[in-house]
Coordinates of C-alpha atoms in Angstrom, one line a residue:
Chain A
Q1 CA -6.6 11.6 -3.8
L2 CA -4.9 14.1 -5.9
D3 CA -7.1 16.3 -7.8
R4 CA -5.6 17.1 -11.1
G5 CA -6.9 19.6 -13.5
C6 CA -6.1 19.4 -17.1
A7 CA -6.3 22.2 -19.6
L8 CA -5.4 22.1 -23.2
H9 CA -3.0 24.9 -23.6
T10 CA -3.4 25.8 -27.3
A11 CA -3.1 29.2 -28.8
A12 CA -6.7 29.0 -30.0
R13 CA -8.0 29.2 -26.5
A14 CA -7.3 32.9 -26.2
G15 CA -10.1 33.6 -23.8
L16 CA -8.5 31.5 -21.1
S17 CA -5.9 33.0 -18.9
S18 CA -4.1 29.6 -18.7
V19 CA -0.5 30.3 -19.3
S20 CA 1.9 27.9 -17.8
S21 CA 5.4 29.2 -17.1
Q22 CA 6.8 25.6 -17.1
D23 CA 9.7 24.8 -19.3
V24 CA 7.9 22.7 -21.8
P25 CA 10.1 22.2 -24.8
A26 CA 8.6 23.5 -28.0
Q27 CA 9.3 20.4 -30.1
K28 CA 7.2 18.1 -27.9
P29 CA 3.6 18.0 -28.8
R30 CA 2.6 17.4 -25.1
V31 CA -0.2 19.5 -23.8
V32 CA 0.2 21.5 -20.6
F33 CA -2.3 21.0 -17.8
H34 CA -2.1 24.1 -15.6
T35 CA -4.1 27.2 -15.0
S36 CA -2.7 30.3 -13.5
E37 CA -6.1 31.1 -12.0
S38 CA -5.4 30.5 -8.3
D39 CA -8.6 32.1 -7.0
P40 CA -11.3 29.4 -6.8
A41 CA -14.0 32.0 -7.2
K42 CA -13.1 32.4 -10.8
H43 CA -13.0 28.7 -11.7
T44 CA -15.6 27.7 -14.3
E45 CA -16.2 24.7 -16.6
Q46 CA -13.4 26.0 -18.8
H47 CA -11.0 25.2 -16.0
E48 CA -12.4 21.7 -15.6
G49 CA -9.6 19.1 -15.5
R50 CA -6.9 21.7 -14.9
L51 CA -4.5 22.0 -12.0
Y52 CA -4.3 25.3 -10.1
N53 CA -1.6 26.3 -7.8
I54 CA -2.1 27.3 -4.1
P55 CA 0.9 29.4 -2.9
L56 CA 2.7 27.6 0.0
E57 CA 2.1 30.4 2.5
E58 CA -1.6 30.2 1.8
V59 CA -1.5 26.4 2.3
K60 CA 0.0 26.8 5.7
A61 CA -2.6 29.5 6.7
V62 CA -5.7 27.9 5.3
F63 CA -4.9 24.2 5.8
P64 CA -3.2 23.7 9.2
H65 CA -5.0 20.4 9.2
G66 CA -7.3 18.8 6.6
L67 CA -5.1 17.9 3.7
P68 CA -4.7 14.1 3.0
H69 CA -1.3 12.8 4.1
R70 CA -0.1 11.7 0.7
F71 CA -1.0 15.1 -0.7
Q72 CA 1.1 16.7 2.0
Q73 CA 4.1 14.5 1.1
Q74 CA 3.6 15.4 -2.5
I75 CA 3.6 19.2 -1.7
R76 CA 7.0 18.6 0.1
T77 CA 8.5 16.6 -2.8
F78 CA 7.3 18.9 -5.7
N79 CA 7.6 22.1 -3.7
E80 CA 4.2 23.2 -4.9
A81 CA 0.5 22.5 -4.1
R82 CA -1.5 21.8 -7.3
V83 CA -5.2 20.9 -6.9
M84 CA -7.3 19.7 -9.8
V85 CA -10.5 21.5 -10.6
R86 CA -13.2 18.9 -11.0
Q87 CA -16.8 18.9 -11.8
P88 CA -18.2 18.1 -8.2
A89 CA -16.3 21.0 -6.8
L90 CA -17.4 23.3 -9.5
E91 CA -21.0 22.3 -8.8
L92 CA -20.6 23.0 -5.1
L93 CA -19.0 26.3 -5.7
A94 CA -21.9 27.3 -8.0
Y95 CA -24.4 26.4 -5.2
L96 CA -22.4 28.3 -2.6
K97 CA -22.2 31.4 -4.9
G98 CA -25.9 31.4 -5.5
S99 CA -27.0 30.5 -2.0
N100 CA -29.2 33.0 0.0
L101 CA -27.6 33.6 3.4
A102 CA -30.8 34.7 5.0
H103 CA -32.2 31.2 4.6
P104 CA -31.3 28.3 6.9
A105 CA -28.0 26.7 6.2
V106 CA -28.1 24.1 3.4
R107 CA -26.3 20.8 4.0
Y108 CA -24.2 19.3 1.3
V109 CA -22.9 15.7 1.5
I110 CA -20.0 14.7 -0.7
Y111 CA -20.0 10.9 -1.3
G112 CA -18.3 8.5 -3.5
E113 CA -16.2 5.3 -3.6
R114 CA -12.9 5.0 -1.9
G115 CA -10.1 7.3 -3.2
T116 CA -12.2 9.3 -5.7
G117 CA -11.3 12.7 -4.3
K118 CA -13.9 13.6 -1.7
T119 CA -11.5 15.2 0.8
M120 CA -9.8 17.1 -2.0
T121 CA -13.2 18.5 -3.1
L122 CA -13.8 19.6 0.4
C123 CA -10.4 21.3 0.6
H124 CA -11.1 23.1 -2.7
V125 CA -14.4 24.5 -1.2
V126 CA -12.6 25.4 2.1
H127 CA -10.0 27.3 0.0
Y128 CA -12.7 29.2 -1.8
C129 CA -14.5 30.1 1.3
S130 CA -11.4 31.3 3.1
R131 CA -10.5 33.4 0.1
Q132 CA -14.0 35.0 0.2
G133 CA -13.4 35.8 3.9
W134 CA -15.8 33.2 5.4
L135 CA -15.2 31.8 8.9
V136 CA -14.2 28.2 8.3
L137 CA -14.9 25.6 10.9
H138 CA -12.9 22.7 9.4
I139 CA -13.0 19.4 11.3
P140 CA -10.3 17.3 9.4
D141 CA -11.6 13.9 10.3
A142 CA -14.5 13.2 12.7
H143 CA -13.4 9.6 13.0
L144 CA -10.4 10.7 15.1
W145 CA -12.8 11.9 17.7
V146 CA -14.5 8.5 18.1
K147 CA -11.5 6.1 18.2
N148 CA -8.1 5.8 19.8
C149 CA -8.7 8.3 22.6
K150 CA -6.2 7.8 25.4
E151 CA -7.8 10.1 27.9
L152 CA -11.5 10.2 28.6
L153 CA -12.6 12.6 31.4
Q154 CA -15.9 12.8 32.9
S155 CA -17.4 16.2 31.9
S156 CA -17.7 18.7 34.6
Y157 CA -20.6 20.4 32.8
K158 CA -22.9 17.5 32.4
K159 CA -22.5 14.4 34.5
D160 CA -23.2 11.7 31.9
R161 CA -21.0 13.1 29.1
L162 CA -17.3 12.4 28.5
D163 CA -14.6 14.9 27.6
Q164 CA -11.7 14.4 25.2
P165 CA -9.0 17.0 26.2
L166 CA -6.3 15.9 23.7
Q167 CA -8.4 15.9 20.6
A168 CA -10.1 19.2 21.6
S169 CA -6.8 21.0 22.3
V170 CA -5.3 19.9 19.0
W171 CA -8.3 21.1 17.1
L172 CA -8.4 24.4 19.0
K173 CA -4.7 25.0 18.1
N174 CA -5.4 24.5 14.4
F175 CA -8.6 26.5 14.5
K176 CA -6.8 29.4 16.1
S177 CA -4.0 29.5 13.5
S178 CA -6.5 29.6 10.5
N179 CA -9.0 32.1 11.9
E180 CA -7.1 34.6 13.8
R181 CA -9.0 37.8 12.9
F182 CA -12.4 36.4 13.6
L183 CA -11.4 35.4 17.1
Q184 CA -10.8 39.1 17.8
E185 CA -14.0 40.3 16.2
I186 CA -16.5 37.9 17.7
K187 CA -17.5 38.7 21.3
T188 CA -19.0 36.3 23.8
Q189 CA -22.6 36.9 24.8
K190 CA -22.7 35.5 28.2
K191 CA -20.4 34.8 31.1
Y192 CA -18.7 31.3 31.2
M193 CA -17.3 29.7 34.3
W194 CA -14.3 27.4 34.0
G195 CA -14.2 25.6 37.3
K196 CA -14.4 27.5 40.6
Q197 CA -12.1 30.5 40.0
E198 CA -11.7 31.2 36.3
S199 CA -14.3 32.7 34.1
T200 CA -14.7 34.6 30.9
E201 CA -16.9 37.8 31.1
E202 CA -19.5 38.8 28.7
G203 CA -18.3 40.8 25.7
R204 CA -14.7 39.4 25.7
P205 CA -13.3 38.4 22.3
L206 CA -13.6 34.7 21.5
G207 CA -9.8 34.4 21.3
E208 CA -9.8 34.4 25.1
V209 CA -12.0 31.4 25.2
V210 CA -9.6 29.6 22.9
E211 CA -6.6 30.7 25.0
Q212 CA -8.4 29.3 28.1
G213 CA -9.0 26.0 26.3
L214 CA -5.4 25.7 25.2
A215 CA -3.9 26.8 28.6
R216 CA -6.1 24.5 30.7
V217 CA -6.4 21.3 28.8
R218 CA -9.0 19.9 31.1
S219 CA -11.5 22.5 29.9
A220 CA -10.5 22.3 26.2
T221 CA -13.6 20.4 25.3
D222 CA -15.9 22.9 27.0
A223 CA -14.0 25.7 25.2
V224 CA -14.8 24.0 21.9
G225 CA -18.4 23.8 22.9
V226 CA -18.5 27.5 23.8
V227 CA -16.8 28.5 20.5
L228 CA -19.3 26.5 18.5
R229 CA -22.3 27.9 20.4
E230 CA -21.2 31.5 20.1
I231 CA -20.4 31.2 16.4
K232 CA -23.7 29.6 15.7
Q233 CA -25.7 32.2 17.6
Q234 CA -24.0 35.1 15.9
S235 CA -23.9 33.9 12.4
H236 CA -27.4 35.1 11.5
R237 CA -26.3 38.7 12.1
G238 CA -24.4 38.9 8.9
S239 CA -21.1 40.2 10.1
F240 CA -19.4 37.0 8.9
R241 CA -20.4 34.0 6.9
L242 CA -19.9 30.6 8.3
L243 CA -18.8 27.4 6.6
V244 CA -18.9 24.2 8.6
A245 CA -16.7 21.6 6.8
V246 CA -16.7 18.2 8.3
D247 CA -14.7 15.3 6.8
G248 CA -16.0 11.8 7.7
V249 CA -19.4 13.0 9.1
N250 CA -20.6 9.4 9.3
A251 CA -18.5 9.0 12.4
L252 CA -20.9 11.2 14.4
W253 CA -23.8 8.7 14.1
G254 CA -22.0 5.4 14.1
R255 CA -20.4 3.5 16.9
T256 CA -17.2 4.2 18.8
T257 CA -14.4 1.9 19.9
L258 CA -14.1 3.7 23.2
R259 CA -14.9 2.2 26.5
K260 CA -15.7 3.7 29.9
E261 CA -13.8 2.6 33.0
D262 CA -16.3 -0.1 33.7
K263 CA -15.7 -1.5 30.1
S264 CA -19.1 -0.5 28.8
P265 CA -19.1 0.9 25.3
V266 CA -19.4 4.6 24.7
S267 CA -22.0 5.7 22.2
P268 CA -21.3 8.9 20.2
E269 CA -23.8 11.1 21.9
E270 CA -22.1 10.6 25.3
L271 CA -19.0 12.4 23.9
T272 CA -19.2 16.2 24.4
L273 CA -17.4 17.0 21.2
V274 CA -19.7 14.9 19.1
H275 CA -22.8 16.2 20.8
N276 CA -21.8 19.8 20.1
L277 CA -20.9 19.1 16.6
R278 CA -24.2 17.4 15.9
K279 CA -25.9 20.6 17.2
M280 CA -23.8 22.5 14.7
L281 CA -24.9 20.3 11.8
R282 CA -28.6 21.0 12.4
N283 CA -30.0 23.5 9.9
D284 CA -31.6 25.8 12.5
W285 CA -29.2 28.6 11.9
S286 CA -28.6 30.9 8.9
G287 CA -25.8 32.8 7.4
G288 CA -23.6 30.1 5.9
A289 CA -23.4 26.5 4.7
I290 CA -22.6 23.1 5.9
V291 CA -20.4 20.9 3.6
T292 CA -19.7 17.4 4.8
T293 CA -17.9 14.3 3.4
L294 CA -18.7 10.7 4.0
S295 CA -15.7 8.4 4.5
Q296 CA -15.6 4.6 4.7
T297 CA -11.8 4.6 5.1
G298 CA -11.6 5.5 8.8
S299 CA -15.1 4.4 9.7
L300 CA -15.8 1.8 12.4
F301 CA -17.9 -1.3 11.9
K302 CA -18.9 -0.5 8.3
P303 CA -18.2 -2.9 5.4
S304 CA -15.6 -1.7 2.9
S305 CA -18.0 -1.8 0.0
A306 CA -20.3 0.8 1.6
Y307 CA -20.2 4.3 0.1
T308 CA -23.7 5.6 -0.2
P309 CA -25.2 8.0 2.4
Q310 CA -27.8 5.5 3.4
E311 CA -25.3 2.8 4.1
L312 CA -22.7 4.9 5.9
L313 CA -24.9 7.3 7.9
G314 CA -27.4 4.7 9.1
K315 CA -31.0 5.5 9.8
E316 CA -30.2 7.9 12.7
G317 CA -27.6 9.9 10.8
F318 CA -29.6 10.1 7.6
D319 CA -32.6 11.4 9.5
A320 CA -30.5 13.9 11.3
L321 CA -28.9 15.2 8.0
D322 CA -32.0 15.0 6.0
P323 CA -32.7 17.1 3.8
F324 CA -29.3 17.5 2.2
V325 CA -27.9 18.0 -1.3
P326 CA -25.9 14.9 -2.3
I327 CA -22.8 15.5 -4.4
P328 CA -21.3 12.3 -6.0
V329 CA -17.6 12.3 -6.8
P330 CA -16.7 9.9 -9.6
N331 CA -13.3 8.5 -10.8
Y332 CA -11.2 10.4 -13.2
S333 CA -12.7 11.1 -16.6
P334 CA -10.3 10.4 -19.5
R335 CA -9.5 14.1 -19.7
E336 CA -8.7 14.3 -16.0
F337 CA -6.6 11.2 -16.2
E338 CA -4.6 12.7 -19.1
S339 CA -4.0 15.8 -17.1
C340 CA -2.9 13.9 -14.0
Y341 CA -0.6 11.7 -16.0
G342 CA 0.9 14.7 -17.8
Y343 CA 1.5 16.5 -14.5
Y344 CA 3.4 13.5 -13.1
L345 CA 5.5 13.3 -16.2
E346 CA 6.2 17.0 -16.1
R347 CA 7.3 17.0 -12.4
K348 CA 9.5 13.9 -13.1
W349 CA 7.4 11.8 -10.8
L350 CA 7.1 9.0 -13.3
Q351 CA 10.8 8.0 -13.8
H352 CA 10.4 4.5 -15.3
E353 CA 11.4 4.7 -19.0
K354 CA 8.3 2.6 -20.0
A355 CA 6.0 5.0 -18.1
H356 CA 6.6 7.5 -20.8
T357 CA 5.3 5.2 -23.5
E358 CA 1.7 4.7 -24.7
D359 CA 1.8 1.1 -23.4
G360 CA 2.8 2.3 -20.0
K361 CA 0.0 4.9 -19.9
A362 CA -2.6 2.4 -21.0
E363 CA -1.4 0.0 -18.4
L364 CA -1.6 2.6 -15.6
Q365 CA -5.1 3.5 -16.7
F366 CA -6.2 -0.1 -16.7
L367 CA -4.6 -1.0 -13.4
S368 CA -5.8 2.1 -11.5
G369 CA -9.3 2.0 -13.1
S370 CA -8.9 5.8 -13.3
N371 CA -9.2 5.9 -9.5
P372 CA -7.1 8.9 -8.3
R373 CA -5.8 7.1 -5.2
Q374 CA -4.8 3.9 -7.1
L375 CA -3.1 6.0 -9.7
D376 CA -1.2 7.8 -7.0
R377 CA -0.2 4.6 -5.3
L378 CA 0.8 3.0 -8.6
A379 CA 2.8 5.9 -9.8
G380 CA 4.8 6.0 -6.5
P381 CA 7.3 3.3 -7.2
L382 CA 7.5 3.9 -11.0
Chain B
M1 CA -2.3 -35.1 -7.9
A2 CA -2.4 -38.5 -9.7
A3 CA 0.5 -39.3 -12.1
P4 CA -0.5 -39.6 -15.7
S5 CA -1.2 -43.3 -16.6
T6 CA 1.5 -45.3 -18.3
A7 CA -1.0 -47.2 -20.4
G8 CA -0.8 -46.1 -24.0
L9 CA 3.0 -46.0 -24.1
G10 CA 3.0 -45.6 -27.9
R11 CA 1.0 -42.4 -27.6
R12 CA 3.0 -40.9 -24.7
L13 CA 4.3 -37.9 -26.6
R14 CA 1.0 -37.1 -28.2
A15 CA -1.1 -34.4 -26.4
W16 CA -3.7 -35.7 -24.0
L17 CA -5.4 -34.0 -21.1
P18 CA -5.4 -36.1 -17.9
R19 CA -8.4 -36.1 -15.6
I20 CA -6.4 -34.4 -12.8
M21 CA -4.5 -31.3 -14.0
P22 CA -0.8 -31.2 -13.1
V23 CA 0.4 -28.3 -10.8
R24 CA 3.4 -26.2 -11.8
W25 CA 6.1 -27.9 -9.7
S26 CA 5.0 -31.5 -10.4
R27 CA 6.6 -33.3 -13.3
Y28 CA 5.1 -32.1 -16.5
N29 CA 4.9 -34.4 -19.5
P30 CA 7.6 -33.3 -22.0
S31 CA 5.0 -32.4 -24.5
Y32 CA 4.0 -29.4 -22.4
L33 CA 5.3 -26.0 -23.7
E34 CA 6.3 -22.9 -21.8
P35 CA 3.8 -20.0 -21.8
E36 CA 4.5 -16.9 -23.8
V37 CA 3.6 -13.6 -21.9
K38 CA 5.2 -10.9 -24.1
T39 CA 2.3 -9.0 -25.7
E40 CA 4.5 -7.9 -28.6
S41 CA 4.7 -11.5 -30.0
Y42 CA 0.9 -11.7 -30.2
Q43 CA 0.5 -8.3 -31.9
K44 CA 2.6 -9.2 -34.9
P45 CA 0.4 -9.7 -38.0
L46 CA 0.7 -13.1 -39.7
E47 CA 2.7 -11.9 -42.7
E48 CA 5.6 -10.6 -40.7
L49 CA 6.3 -14.0 -39.0
T50 CA 9.4 -15.9 -40.1
E51 CA 9.2 -19.6 -40.9
E52 CA 10.3 -20.8 -37.5
E53 CA 7.7 -18.6 -35.8
R54 CA 5.0 -19.9 -38.0
E55 CA 6.0 -23.5 -37.1
Q56 CA 6.1 -22.5 -33.4
M57 CA 2.6 -21.1 -33.6
E58 CA 1.2 -24.3 -35.3
L59 CA 2.9 -26.4 -32.6
K60 CA 1.2 -24.3 -29.9
A61 CA -2.1 -25.0 -31.4
V62 CA -1.8 -28.7 -30.8
R63 CA 0.4 -29.0 -27.6
P64 CA -0.8 -28.2 -24.1
I65 CA 0.9 -25.3 -22.3
K66 CA 2.3 -25.3 -18.7
A67 CA 0.6 -23.2 -16.1
A68 CA 2.2 -19.7 -15.9
P69 CA 3.8 -19.1 -12.5
P70 CA 2.3 -16.2 -10.5
S71 CA 5.6 -14.2 -10.7
L72 CA 5.5 -14.2 -14.5
S73 CA 4.0 -10.9 -15.6
S74 CA 3.1 -9.3 -18.9
S75 CA 3.4 -5.8 -17.4
V76 CA 5.8 -3.4 -19.1
F77 CA 7.0 -2.3 -15.6
S78 CA 8.0 -5.8 -14.4
D79 CA 11.7 -6.3 -13.6
P80 CA 13.2 -9.8 -12.9
M81 CA 15.8 -8.3 -10.5
V82 CA 13.2 -6.5 -8.5
S83 CA 11.1 -9.6 -8.3
K84 CA 14.0 -11.7 -7.1
F85 CA 14.8 -9.1 -4.5
T86 CA 11.2 -9.0 -3.3
N87 CA 11.2 -12.8 -3.0
M88 CA 14.4 -12.7 -0.9
M89 CA 12.8 -10.1 1.4
M90 CA 9.7 -12.2 1.8
K91 CA 9.1 -13.9 5.1
S92 CA 6.7 -16.9 5.5
G93 CA 5.3 -16.5 2.1
N94 CA 3.9 -13.0 2.7
K95 CA 4.4 -11.7 -0.8
V96 CA 1.9 -8.9 -0.4
L97 CA 3.9 -7.4 2.4
A98 CA 7.2 -7.9 0.6
R99 CA 5.9 -6.3 -2.5
S100 CA 4.5 -3.3 -0.7
L101 CA 7.8 -2.8 1.2
M102 CA 9.6 -2.9 -2.2
S103 CA 7.4 -0.3 -3.7
Q104 CA 7.6 1.9 -0.7
T105 CA 11.4 1.6 -0.9
L106 CA 11.5 2.7 -4.5
E107 CA 9.2 5.6 -3.8
A108 CA 11.4 6.6 -0.8
I109 CA 14.5 6.6 -3.1
K110 CA 12.6 8.7 -5.7
R111 CA 11.5 11.2 -3.1
K112 CA 14.9 11.7 -1.6
Q113 CA 16.5 12.1 -5.0
L114 CA 13.8 14.5 -6.3
E115 CA 14.2 16.7 -3.2
K116 CA 17.9 16.9 -3.8
Y117 CA 17.3 17.5 -7.5
H118 CA 14.9 20.5 -6.9
K119 CA 17.3 22.0 -4.4
A120 CA 20.4 21.7 -6.5
P121 CA 21.7 24.5 -8.7
E122 CA 21.2 24.3 -12.5
N123 CA 24.6 22.9 -13.4
E124 CA 24.4 20.0 -11.0
K125 CA 20.9 18.9 -11.9
E126 CA 22.1 16.5 -14.6
T127 CA 24.4 14.6 -12.3
I128 CA 21.6 13.7 -9.9
E129 CA 20.0 10.3 -10.8
C130 CA 16.3 10.2 -9.9
N131 CA 15.2 6.9 -11.5
P132 CA 14.9 4.4 -8.6
Y133 CA 15.4 1.4 -10.9
V134 CA 18.6 2.7 -12.3
I135 CA 19.8 3.4 -8.7
F136 CA 18.7 -0.1 -7.7
H137 CA 20.5 -1.9 -10.5
Q138 CA 23.7 0.2 -10.1
A139 CA 23.7 -0.3 -6.4
L140 CA 23.4 -4.1 -6.8
K141 CA 26.1 -4.1 -9.4
N142 CA 28.4 -2.1 -7.1
C143 CA 27.8 -4.6 -4.3
Q144 CA 28.6 -7.7 -6.3
P145 CA 31.9 -9.4 -5.3
I146 CA 34.3 -10.5 -8.1
I147 CA 35.8 -13.4 -6.3
G148 CA 34.6 -15.5 -3.4
L149 CA 36.0 -17.8 -0.7
S150 CA 35.1 -21.5 -0.3
N151 CA 36.0 -23.9 2.5
I152 CA 38.3 -26.8 1.3
T153 CA 39.5 -29.4 3.7
R154 CA 43.1 -30.8 3.2
G155 CA 44.9 -32.9 5.7
G156 CA 42.4 -32.3 8.5
K157 CA 42.6 -28.5 8.2
T158 CA 40.0 -26.3 6.5
Y159 CA 41.3 -23.5 4.3
Q160 CA 39.5 -20.5 2.8
V161 CA 40.3 -20.8 -0.9
P162 CA 39.7 -18.0 -3.4
V163 CA 37.3 -19.2 -6.0
P164 CA 35.5 -17.6 -9.0
L165 CA 31.8 -16.9 -8.6
T166 CA 29.0 -17.4 -11.1
D167 CA 26.8 -14.5 -12.0
N168 CA 23.9 -16.0 -10.1
R169 CA 25.9 -16.4 -7.0
K170 CA 27.2 -12.8 -7.2
R171 CA 23.7 -11.4 -7.6
F172 CA 22.5 -13.6 -4.7
L173 CA 25.3 -12.5 -2.4
A174 CA 24.8 -8.8 -3.2
M175 CA 21.1 -9.0 -2.4
K176 CA 21.6 -11.1 0.7
W177 CA 24.2 -8.7 2.1
L178 CA 21.9 -5.7 1.6
I179 CA 18.9 -7.4 3.2
T180 CA 20.9 -8.8 6.2
E181 CA 22.5 -5.4 6.7
C182 CA 19.2 -3.7 6.9
R183 CA 17.6 -6.3 9.1
E184 CA 20.3 -6.6 11.7
N185 CA 22.5 -3.6 11.9
K186 CA 19.9 -0.8 12.2
H187 CA 17.8 0.6 14.9
R188 CA 14.9 -1.6 15.8
R189 CA 12.2 1.0 15.2
T190 CA 13.2 2.2 11.7
M191 CA 10.9 1.0 8.9
M192 CA 12.4 -1.3 6.2
P193 CA 11.7 1.1 3.3
E194 CA 13.6 3.8 5.1
K195 CA 16.6 1.6 5.9
L196 CA 16.7 0.0 2.5
S197 CA 16.5 3.2 0.6
Q198 CA 19.3 4.6 2.6
E199 CA 21.5 1.5 2.0
L200 CA 20.7 1.5 -1.7
L201 CA 21.7 5.2 -2.1
L202 CA 24.9 4.6 -0.2
A203 CA 25.8 1.5 -2.3
F204 CA 25.0 3.5 -5.5
N205 CA 27.7 6.0 -4.4
N206 CA 30.1 3.2 -3.6
E207 CA 29.9 3.9 0.1
G208 CA 28.3 2.2 3.0
P209 CA 28.7 -1.0 5.0
V210 CA 27.8 -3.4 2.2
I211 CA 30.5 -2.1 -0.1
K212 CA 32.9 -2.4 2.9
K213 CA 32.0 -6.0 3.3
K214 CA 32.7 -6.7 -0.3
H215 CA 36.1 -5.0 0.0
V216 CA 36.8 -7.1 3.1
L217 CA 36.0 -10.3 1.1
H218 CA 38.3 -9.2 -1.7
K219 CA 41.1 -8.6 0.7
M220 CA 40.7 -12.0 2.3
A221 CA 40.8 -13.6 -1.1
E222 CA 43.9 -11.6 -1.9
A223 CA 45.5 -12.7 1.4
N224 CA 44.7 -16.4 0.8
R225 CA 46.1 -16.4 -2.7
A226 CA 48.6 -19.0 -1.7
Y227 CA 45.9 -21.6 -1.4
A228 CA 44.3 -21.0 -4.8
H229 CA 45.9 -24.2 -6.2
F230 CA 43.7 -26.2 -3.8
R231 CA 40.8 -25.6 -6.1
W232 CA 40.2 -28.4 -8.5
W233 CA 37.3 -27.0 -10.6

């Protein structure tokens, strides 16, 4: 889960601006694994394996939702947010930098085995895009929209669809806190009626639609639909660039565990949120990019060994997302493992006296199989 | 599991492999040797071994070895006290759950101490102990009673007689008190790692209900000093 970047801090690498201000004692020959380059736009292969710092205010602004739970705990314990620069993220950033925004949006699917760092790669890309001033539409986990929904309302807009007011309002709140200025700039292009009395006129800022959705929870789902529609229609004009970042995109084309009142199962297209998001993921708009992640961990009715796009998306999902650019995320390379291990030692996370020895390090590498999540779980009690 | 045959009495102590392999808790033939898990003993080159070690190695080549129990580990991070505590926390043989609770407890202790460490001013940083294993061992040591009470019946009446405790008994009592305290006297909805980490930190600082219980036991033993001569062992 934790992306760790490692950088050899030697005096010979004068070209790199990697100076760590940590209190590394001079007599220890340990290498330091940080980089002071906190702008993802400037990350290159030289920074591969290093950890870069995201200031805590920026974390709160850019990631109101979307960071993995264990990473959030780690931020609280260490008092800093360090993300590793890894090769899949660098590849994605290179594609985004070189993409032509006049062309239809390209879809990228980040896939890999469990715990290899797909969500963290997505967060790295989201951080880059928000630094560049893109409008980021970040859905932290699409699986939350297809399971454990306490309230399902029949949609007032279309008779056979179902609304999810709670999930929609939570997402609207987080969307509002991360994209304040865009909500004032983008104007609606037609009049929307919320029930019999309330309406939003043409030309009003999108912030009003969001306020409407937050104030009246019953119409939150429709507010989400309106927001997505407006943003998609206006993205080709070029006044802003749009990034659609969806984590766990295989939820949109799988099955749900929700049931209607007559106990018949709900399929994903009957949910308004899922329907609107699927429209967003089609590549019929230009002026941005779509970056998605597959996830087996929260998925429903999928075997735990499934990780490839074909297995997790199924035929329907694969056809809907086809053509896409697949980006595999592997386990840690030896260099990245060194870096992560060094970071833990430096922040005093590995307290066991044997963890500082070579034997302990070899044992950690063997037991975790260089898998980031396993390493994190193993290093917890040590 | 069939018992090894008694035919061939003369060759009883010689190594032989029965058709059905014995399981750990059945009676092993005395010729079976204990397994050696420490990796250091296998990494020594031949020249450095002493005479007894060479003989031991030759003996191992001809004698069968007992099956290693699942709790025996060659990991550098294994700790017998932690394993014992995990076993005592286990219910209905669910070792997976007990072990995960133990690791979450150690992680919770480490997080709490690290947060305190990072917030403390420079001169106090050395006093804050962040190693969860050190805290665990010290907390258990602080909870161990020095003297115990045992029921002895004389003339129809049962007296509580102060009695010395063996090391094993002291360790057992300390662990038992900690676990019972967490299970019974806390709010129903708190998770075990949270409760246990709190108790261990209190015991590390010589505070908390378990230390109080130990003191109560000591006071009772002091009060019943008069009956100490009832003990005959």
